[in-house]
Short mmCIF file of C-alpha atoms in Angstrom, two decimals:
data_model
loop_
_atom_site.label_atom_id
_atom_site.label_comp_id
_atom_site.label_asym_id
_atom_site.label_seq_id
_atom_site.Cartn_x
_atom_site.Cartn_y
_atom_site.Cartn_z
CA UNK A 3 10.84 -27.24 6.30
CA UNK A 4 9.23 -24.85 8.77
CA UNK A 5 5.46 -24.51 8.65
CA UNK A 6 4.39 -20.88 8.49
CA UNK A 7 1.56 -19.67 10.69
CA UNK A 8 -1.30 -17.46 9.57
CA UNK A 9 -1.61 -13.79 10.47
CA UNK A 10 -3.60 -13.86 13.69
CA UNK A 11 -2.47 -11.09 16.05
CA UNK A 12 -1.60 -7.41 16.04
CA UNK A 13 2.03 -8.50 16.52
CA UNK A 14 1.78 -10.46 13.26
CA UNK A 15 0.44 -7.37 11.53
CA UNK A 16 3.30 -5.27 12.89
CA UNK A 17 5.79 -7.87 11.66
CA UNK A 18 4.11 -7.93 8.22
CA UNK A 19 3.98 -4.13 7.92
CA UNK A 20 7.50 -3.52 9.25
CA UNK A 21 9.15 -6.11 7.02
CA UNK A 22 7.15 -4.97 3.98
CA UNK A 23 8.15 -1.33 4.41
CA UNK A 24 11.76 -2.33 5.13
CA UNK A 25 11.74 -3.99 1.70
CA UNK A 26 9.95 -1.03 0.09
CA UNK A 27 12.54 1.41 1.43
CA UNK A 28 15.34 -0.60 -0.21
CA UNK A 29 13.61 -0.98 -3.58
CA UNK A 30 15.14 1.00 -6.46
CA UNK A 31 11.80 1.77 -8.11
CA UNK A 32 9.37 2.61 -5.31
CA UNK A 33 11.75 3.21 -2.40
CA UNK A 34 12.68 6.74 -3.47
CA UNK A 35 9.00 7.72 -3.84
CA UNK A 36 8.12 6.50 -0.34
CA UNK A 37 11.28 7.92 1.22
CA UNK A 38 10.73 11.31 -0.43
CA UNK A 39 7.07 11.45 0.60
CA UNK A 40 7.50 10.22 4.17
CA UNK A 41 11.01 11.54 4.95
CA UNK A 42 11.22 11.47 8.76
CA UNK A 43 7.55 10.52 9.27
CA UNK A 44 7.95 6.76 8.88
CA UNK A 45 6.91 5.91 12.43
CA UNK A 46 3.49 7.64 12.23
CA UNK A 47 2.95 6.01 8.83
CA UNK A 48 3.73 2.55 10.23
CA UNK A 49 1.38 3.13 13.16
CA UNK A 50 -1.36 4.10 10.72
CA UNK A 51 -0.69 0.97 8.66
CA UNK A 52 -0.95 -1.27 11.74
CA UNK A 53 -4.42 0.13 12.37
CA UNK A 54 -5.37 -0.06 8.71
CA UNK A 55 -4.49 -3.75 8.41
CA UNK A 56 -6.03 -4.57 11.78
CA UNK A 57 -9.28 -3.02 10.55
CA UNK A 58 -9.12 -4.79 7.18
CA UNK A 59 -8.11 -8.24 8.42
CA UNK A 60 -9.59 -8.49 11.92
CA UNK A 61 -12.60 -6.17 11.60
CA UNK A 62 -11.30 -4.15 14.55
CA UNK A 63 -11.99 -0.42 14.21
CA UNK A 64 -8.36 0.64 14.62
CA UNK A 65 -8.24 2.86 11.52
CA UNK A 66 -10.45 5.61 10.29
CA UNK A 67 -9.70 7.80 7.37
CA UNK A 68 -9.55 7.87 3.63
CA UNK A 69 -6.44 6.14 2.34
CA UNK A 70 -6.62 7.36 -1.26
CA UNK A 71 -6.11 11.16 -1.05
CA UNK A 72 -2.48 11.05 0.18
CA UNK A 73 -1.62 8.84 -2.80
CA UNK A 74 -3.46 10.85 -5.45
CA UNK A 75 -0.56 13.15 -6.38
CA UNK A 76 2.25 10.60 -6.21
CA UNK A 77 4.37 10.15 -9.35
CA UNK A 78 3.31 6.53 -9.83
CA UNK A 79 1.77 4.34 -12.50
CA UNK A 80 0.91 0.67 -13.03
CA UNK A 81 4.60 -0.31 -12.98
CA UNK A 82 4.93 1.06 -9.45
CA UNK A 83 1.79 -0.69 -8.24
CA UNK A 84 2.92 -3.96 -9.82
CA UNK A 85 6.22 -3.67 -7.91
CA UNK A 86 4.34 -2.79 -4.69
CA UNK A 87 2.26 -5.97 -5.02
CA UNK A 88 5.31 -8.07 -5.88
CA UNK A 89 7.12 -6.84 -2.75
CA UNK A 90 4.01 -7.26 -0.61
CA UNK A 91 3.36 -10.83 -1.74
CA UNK A 92 7.01 -11.90 -1.53
CA UNK A 93 7.37 -10.39 1.94
CA UNK A 94 4.17 -11.87 3.33
CA UNK A 95 4.72 -15.32 1.74
CA UNK A 96 8.13 -15.56 3.43
CA UNK A 97 6.54 -15.15 6.86
CA UNK A 98 2.95 -16.34 6.85
CA UNK A 99 0.56 -18.81 5.26
CA UNK A 100 -3.16 -19.34 5.68
CA UNK A 101 -6.61 -17.92 5.08
CA UNK A 102 -5.93 -14.48 6.59
CA UNK A 103 -2.61 -14.27 4.73
CA UNK A 104 -4.40 -14.94 1.44
CA UNK A 105 -7.03 -12.35 2.39
CA UNK A 106 -4.27 -9.77 2.98
CA UNK A 107 -2.74 -10.48 -0.43
CA UNK A 108 -6.12 -10.27 -2.15
CA UNK A 109 -6.97 -7.01 -0.38
CA UNK A 110 -3.57 -5.51 -1.24
CA UNK A 111 -3.97 -6.50 -4.90
CA UNK A 112 -7.45 -4.98 -5.02
CA UNK A 113 -6.22 -1.75 -3.39
CA UNK A 114 -3.31 -1.45 -5.80
CA UNK A 115 -5.65 -1.93 -8.76
CA UNK A 116 -8.16 0.60 -7.41
CA UNK A 117 -5.53 3.21 -6.50
CA UNK A 118 -3.90 2.91 -9.91
CA UNK A 119 -7.26 3.17 -11.65
CA UNK A 120 -8.29 6.24 -9.63
CA UNK A 121 -4.92 7.97 -10.12
CA UNK A 122 -5.16 7.43 -13.88
CA UNK A 123 -8.75 8.68 -13.87
CA UNK A 124 -7.85 11.90 -12.03
CA UNK A 125 -4.80 12.48 -14.23
CA UNK A 126 -6.83 12.00 -17.39
CA UNK A 127 -9.60 14.27 -16.13
CA UNK A 128 -7.05 16.93 -15.20
CA UNK A 129 -5.39 16.67 -18.64
CA UNK A 130 -8.75 16.86 -20.41
CA UNK A 131 -9.70 19.93 -18.40
CA UNK A 132 -6.35 21.54 -19.15
CA UNK A 133 -6.65 20.74 -22.87
CA UNK A 134 -10.25 21.95 -23.14
CA UNK A 135 -9.57 25.21 -21.29
CA UNK A 136 -6.67 25.97 -23.65
CA UNK A 137 -8.95 25.78 -26.72
CA UNK A 138 -11.13 28.65 -27.88
#
């Protein structure tokens, strides 16, 4: 059995990101959401993700921005985030193993939880505002 190496270079990050999003694109549940949102802008998104993961995993300032706002209005819920994590972990485990790999999986899980929580919070706040403004 082949021993998998840990994520250690920008090339590893590109491999991780590219293979993950290849799997996302093919997924029946979340693929259509990503494909509809990104359409022909996949390449800029992938470039942004390389920088994001390089910043997260290697503490290299390759990404600046706020990742949550573009996701705020997506038609997603916990089921979608659970699938995202499942695809992420399966994809990364097939290619890498080690401390940085585990860090990537932990960070992805935390981000999915936080994004889901924030999306639900904003939806609930919006619904409460809508309901309260409709009452006299």
